[in-house]
Amino acid sequence: MGRYIVRRLLQMIPVFIGATLLIFLMVNVMGDPVAGLCGDRACDPATAAQLKREFGLDMPVWQQYVTYMGNLFTGDFGTAFNGEPVIDLMASAFPVTIRLTVVAILFEIVVGITLGVLTGTRRGKPVDTVVLVLTLIVISVPVFVTGLVLQLLFGVEWHWVEPSVSAEANFGELILPGLVLASVSLAYVTRLTRTSIAENRRSDYVRTAVAKGLPRRRVVTRHLLRNSLIPVVTFIGTDIGALMGGAIVTERIFNIHGVGYQLYQGIVRQNTQTVVGFVTVLVLVFLVANLIVDLLYAVLDPRIRYA
Amino acid sequence: MRGITCARWVAVAAAVVLGATGCGGGGNGGGGGGGAVLTASWGDPQNPLEPANTNEVQGGKVLDMIFRGLKKYNPKTAAAENMLAQSIDSDDSQNFTIKVKSGWTFSNGEKITAASFVDAWNYGASLKNNQKNAYFFGYIDGYDKVHPDSGAQTAETLSGLKVVDDLTFTVRLNQKFSGFPDTLGYAAFAPLPRSFFTDHAAWLKKPVGNGPYTIESYTRGAQMYLKKWDGYPGADKARNGGVTLTVYTDNNTAYTDLLAGNLDLVDDIPAAQLKNVKSDLGNRYINTPAGIIQTIAFPFYDKAWNQPGSEKVRTGLSKAINRKQITETIFLGTRTPATDWTSPVLGTAGGYKAGLCGTACDYDPAQAKKLIEEGGGIPGGQVKITYNADTGSHKEWVDAVCNSINNALDNDKACVGNPVGTFADFRNQIGQEKLTGPFRAGWQMDYPLIQDFLQPLYYTGASSNDGKWSNKEFDTLVNRANAEGDPAKANALFQQAEGVLRDNMAAIPLWYQNGSAGYSQRLSDVELNPFSVPVYNEIKVSG
């Protein structure tokens, strides 16, 4: 197990370098970022040249990348154009997005899996049909529509919640945005669990458990669910990274100042340091989440062993 | 590890939740004594909040609240009125003696002296400080030494600035510029306290100025709470207890918040909501002229657009644009068709002259077609209007302008829009003279002077002359106007220079842009100044 983890961690290094290099090149292709700093006019050439020198933009791209990576290993993520260290931006943005992601994942786990078990064990019954139709609707409607409609209903029409999230972004405020963010994945989790449960219900070990005279509840939770969760865990695990990086739309609608907001602003202002920094961290989150998923397999299914 | 159940999984998740909660939280911008606090929409300032480094509206809002300069622009008439200046005198429009009023202090108690201005201006002009508004000091003698176009600076301070005594200093310009005193209301000319220079990092975290508000708390990228400064010595004291500025990524969200009663003031009504704004807000919606003009500029560095007869093509294009219809249908009255190259906020006293463009800006498709044919037709057979597609709904109006031109010329392919992905890339292509056709140009005035609408944009080699237009007659008229001590005569000369623009159609004036805002029932006396920034200190809050 330990050797397996070490191997996986070592594999992350080339993935990490490749990913950051790609992002770095992509951001650089967009052109000279200094040109956008002076509003609807040209920057005066002396100041522009000075800014370029300061941000290292006058060096060739490969040299910029090497310098950047060098700094990265000393924990220096560079400085954004408004003079703020990127690490400070991260310190303010990541806690917010992590909270939002946690709310979304909780929705996926609690609601998604519950609905999945409910429908999986009652296939063809009315409840199954209703949930299936509902998930179909959720999957087919784009997130920004869901978000805006819910914001209008809960925030403006019924006054149940504030339409936007305050700067503190407490858990209570994040429930609605979290639900919106989770909605599509939640529908997938439901469907995935349902199929998996329905399949495993016919398997030998379930029949054995039932024949042993175990209570229905125990059969479902201990035997059926645990074996059916493997594809679901894979999905949720990879979804963590996707949710954190893909919250741009949700964060915009609800005015949440998290990772999506910083990334959006970084891209619009062509702020290389911000974009590369945030995406680098997201790549790391993705890799670690994947590793944890793989390790969880062994927990869920005793037949899987890593060496 | 085998025995983990679902219940434990949930427990782990719950622990993560609790842990994450601990990381969050921050300063709470609550209300203070002395009147109610209003909440207003804001955008993250693009640059650090230094006066000489802030060149966009969002940072400008804050500077407007925490700084007062030698002059202040009247929010209604745009006239430059003395604020901290006791007097600004000059005999020759080149050497100025400035006396500062006594009794003014910064909010930290430090006295404001002549040195507070001179040090601030020297800082703003110096190349090593990377101040984006440095060119504002370009008229002051010695600027070429502290801010050379290339190479290292050879002086630390501007030789044209001299402190005479505690409250007096002199300014020597490198050319005659009679309008110079009127430029001094711009934020870049604000005085700065010693702490700005001695502990710069701390000052940036919580800027200290001399305006009617002080910054109580500032969470970068999220929120700023400005409290009324009770000791403010000026006449324009804040009439509310304070302002909480909240950053919105999307102005649609801000608008929704306003409707839900979660926000008091939105100073940018999203284009998509203009249809509903009257029914949503009634008379709590304001739409007033701002010092912004939109034009179409031409690449004069490209031979095809700069040859004898080209002016007929350009005038023809101008006459092919149905400004009235576009401003009404697309902008729903938030833009006004332009009839000169300045802005109505200047007022007739400030040099604005309605109808100066004459028939060259009138919609006349038949005449347009004739003029373009006389001028040798459109270069390359097609006009490509370049614009940036990321902000400001430019696509809609460019398409409409092209449609108008195509209809006038009976040619479906006479004009097309050419979108560029980001603003930075758009500016890049302009800067590198890559564009071979006309492009969108917007100009927001720095100070309410007719000079600011003409010289930076059309003078030979000027900082924002993106199309590289050059005309001796125009340059001479501008020089003469700047040397003229009498404002009325100077304005007449500037208007004559505008006539040169018209005869050559150096840029097509499209429309004047309005500022728009909406506010909640708690507020009254809400107004926008000529820079389309709300006049926060005048707002009254009930309840």
mmCIF file of C-alpha atoms in Angstrom, chain B residues 92-206:
data_model
loop_
_atom_site.group_PDB
_atom_site.id
_atom_site.type_symbol
_atom_site.label_atom_id
_atom_site.label_comp_id
_atom_site.label_asym_id
_atom_site.label_seq_id
_atom_site.Cartn_x
_atom_site.Cartn_y
_atom_site.Cartn_z
ATOM 1 C CA ASP B 92 1.754 83.975 -18.961
ATOM 2 C CA SER B 93 -0.205 80.655 -18.922
ATOM 3 C CA GLN B 94 3.111 78.929 -18.258
ATOM 4 C CA ASN B 95 4.261 79.870 -14.744
ATOM 5 C CA PHE B 96 1.689 79.284 -12.017
ATOM 6 C CA THR B 97 1.739 80.241 -8.338
ATOM 7 C CA ILE B 98 -0.496 78.031 -6.218
ATOM 8 C CA LYS B 99 -1.568 78.979 -2.687
ATOM 9 C CA VAL B 100 -3.074 76.226 -0.524
ATOM 10 C CA LYS B 101 -5.826 77.008 2.004
ATOM 11 C CA SER B 102 -4.738 76.691 5.605
ATOM 12 C CA GLY B 103 -6.601 74.552 8.115
ATOM 13 C CA TRP B 104 -6.785 71.389 6.021
ATOM 14 C CA THR B 105 -5.467 68.113 7.408
ATOM 15 C CA PHE B 106 -5.405 64.487 6.400
ATOM 16 C CA SER B 107 -7.718 62.223 8.336
ATOM 17 C CA ASN B 108 -4.717 61.078 10.427
ATOM 18 C CA GLY B 109 -4.265 64.639 11.664
ATOM 19 C CA GLU B 110 -1.258 65.561 9.527
ATOM 20 C CA LYS B 111 -1.316 69.128 8.178
ATOM 21 C CA ILE B 112 -1.660 69.581 4.418
ATOM 22 C CA THR B 113 1.101 71.818 3.098
ATOM 23 C CA ALA B 114 2.556 72.732 -0.282
ATOM 24 C CA ALA B 115 4.965 69.825 0.164
ATOM 25 C CA SER B 116 2.042 67.352 0.400
ATOM 26 C CA PHE B 117 1.280 68.253 -3.223
ATOM 27 C CA VAL B 118 4.817 68.583 -4.559
ATOM 28 C CA ASP B 119 5.931 65.246 -3.089
ATOM 29 C CA ALA B 120 2.821 63.521 -4.427
ATOM 30 C CA TRP B 121 3.305 64.912 -7.922
ATOM 31 C CA ASN B 122 6.976 64.018 -7.968
ATOM 32 C CA TYR B 123 6.067 60.483 -6.936
ATOM 33 C CA GLY B 124 3.406 60.245 -9.650
ATOM 34 C CA ALA B 125 5.712 61.467 -12.398
ATOM 35 C CA SER B 126 8.740 59.352 -11.518
ATOM 36 C CA LEU B 127 9.256 56.448 -13.917
ATOM 37 C CA LYS B 128 10.475 54.062 -11.215
ATOM 38 C CA ASN B 129 7.105 54.164 -9.449
ATOM 39 C CA ASN B 130 5.200 52.688 -12.418
ATOM 40 C CA GLN B 131 2.311 55.112 -12.081
ATOM 41 C CA LYS B 132 -0.067 54.711 -14.997
ATOM 42 C CA ASN B 133 -1.258 58.309 -14.848
ATOM 43 C CA ALA B 134 2.296 59.662 -14.984
ATOM 44 C CA TYR B 135 1.605 61.408 -18.300
ATOM 45 C CA PHE B 136 -0.694 63.839 -16.483
ATOM 46 C CA PHE B 137 2.450 65.489 -15.186
ATOM 47 C CA GLY B 138 3.823 65.662 -18.723
ATOM 48 C CA TYR B 139 3.078 69.385 -18.989
ATOM 49 C CA ILE B 140 5.312 70.169 -16.026
ATOM 50 C CA ASP B 141 8.878 71.234 -16.769
ATOM 51 C CA GLY B 142 11.412 68.471 -16.218
ATOM 52 C CA TYR B 143 9.043 65.618 -16.967
ATOM 53 C CA ASP B 144 11.330 64.331 -19.726
ATOM 54 C CA LYS B 145 14.080 63.918 -17.107
ATOM 55 C CA VAL B 146 12.067 61.943 -14.529
ATOM 56 C CA HIS B 147 10.087 60.018 -17.128
ATOM 57 C CA PRO B 148 12.068 59.614 -20.361
ATOM 58 C CA ASP B 149 10.475 57.660 -23.208
ATOM 59 C CA SER B 150 13.421 55.280 -23.150
ATOM 60 C CA GLY B 151 16.430 54.743 -20.947
ATOM 61 C CA ALA B 152 16.883 55.509 -17.273
ATOM 62 C CA GLN B 153 15.578 58.616 -15.566
ATOM 63 C CA THR B 154 18.176 61.291 -14.870
ATOM 64 C CA ALA B 155 16.304 63.225 -12.169
ATOM 65 C CA GLU B 156 14.276 62.259 -9.127
ATOM 66 C CA THR B 157 12.021 65.295 -9.005
ATOM 67 C CA LEU B 158 10.318 67.613 -11.462
ATOM 68 C CA SER B 159 12.403 70.760 -11.938
ATOM 69 C CA GLY B 160 9.224 72.749 -12.627
ATOM 70 C CA LEU B 161 7.915 72.335 -9.061
ATOM 71 C CA LYS B 162 9.184 74.557 -6.247
ATOM 72 C CA VAL B 163 7.976 74.919 -2.674
ATOM 73 C CA VAL B 164 8.012 78.628 -1.761
ATOM 74 C CA ASP B 165 6.696 78.499 1.779
ATOM 75 C CA ASP B 166 4.509 76.295 3.926
ATOM 76 C CA LEU B 167 1.387 76.860 1.849
ATOM 77 C CA THR B 168 2.716 78.159 -1.478
ATOM 78 C CA PHE B 169 4.382 76.444 -4.420
ATOM 79 C CA THR B 170 5.105 77.328 -8.021
ATOM 80 C CA VAL B 171 4.673 75.282 -11.179
ATOM 81 C CA ARG B 172 6.562 75.929 -14.409
ATOM 82 C CA LEU B 173 5.160 74.213 -17.494
ATOM 83 C CA ASN B 174 7.172 73.182 -20.536
ATOM 84 C CA GLN B 175 4.614 74.815 -22.830
ATOM 85 C CA LYS B 176 1.814 77.333 -22.511
ATOM 86 C CA PHE B 177 -1.361 75.690 -21.240
ATOM 87 C CA SER B 178 -4.018 78.085 -19.992
ATOM 88 C CA GLY B 179 -6.357 75.241 -18.971
ATOM 89 C CA PHE B 180 -3.788 73.739 -16.589
ATOM 90 C CA PRO B 181 -5.498 74.914 -13.343
ATOM 91 C CA ASP B 182 -8.700 73.239 -14.448
ATOM 92 C CA THR B 183 -6.952 69.876 -14.791
ATOM 93 C CA LEU B 184 -6.003 69.932 -11.105
ATOM 94 C CA GLY B 185 -9.302 68.407 -9.978
ATOM 95 C CA TYR B 186 -8.198 65.060 -11.386
ATOM 96 C CA ALA B 187 -7.399 62.441 -8.753
ATOM 97 C CA ALA B 188 -3.783 62.110 -9.907
ATOM 98 C CA PHE B 189 -3.100 65.618 -8.512
ATOM 99 C CA ALA B 190 -4.304 64.768 -4.981
ATOM 100 C CA PRO B 191 -2.051 65.528 -1.992
ATOM 101 C CA LEU B 192 -0.482 62.591 -0.135
ATOM 102 C CA PRO B 193 0.387 62.190 3.548
ATOM 103 C CA ARG B 194 3.894 61.265 4.738
ATOM 104 C CA SER B 195 2.770 57.732 5.581
ATOM 105 C CA PHE B 196 2.283 57.094 1.856
ATOM 106 C CA PHE B 197 6.047 57.409 1.385
ATOM 107 C CA THR B 198 7.315 56.057 4.702
ATOM 108 C CA ASP B 199 5.143 52.934 4.971
ATOM 109 C CA HIS B 200 3.818 52.362 1.492
ATOM 110 C CA ALA B 201 2.611 48.779 1.968
ATOM 111 C CA ALA B 202 0.539 49.673 5.026
ATOM 112 C CA TRP B 203 -0.888 52.726 3.251
ATOM 113 C CA LEU B 204 -2.021 50.558 0.320
ATOM 114 C CA LYS B 205 -3.778 48.170 2.694
ATOM 115 C CA LYS B 206 -5.734 51.055 4.156
#
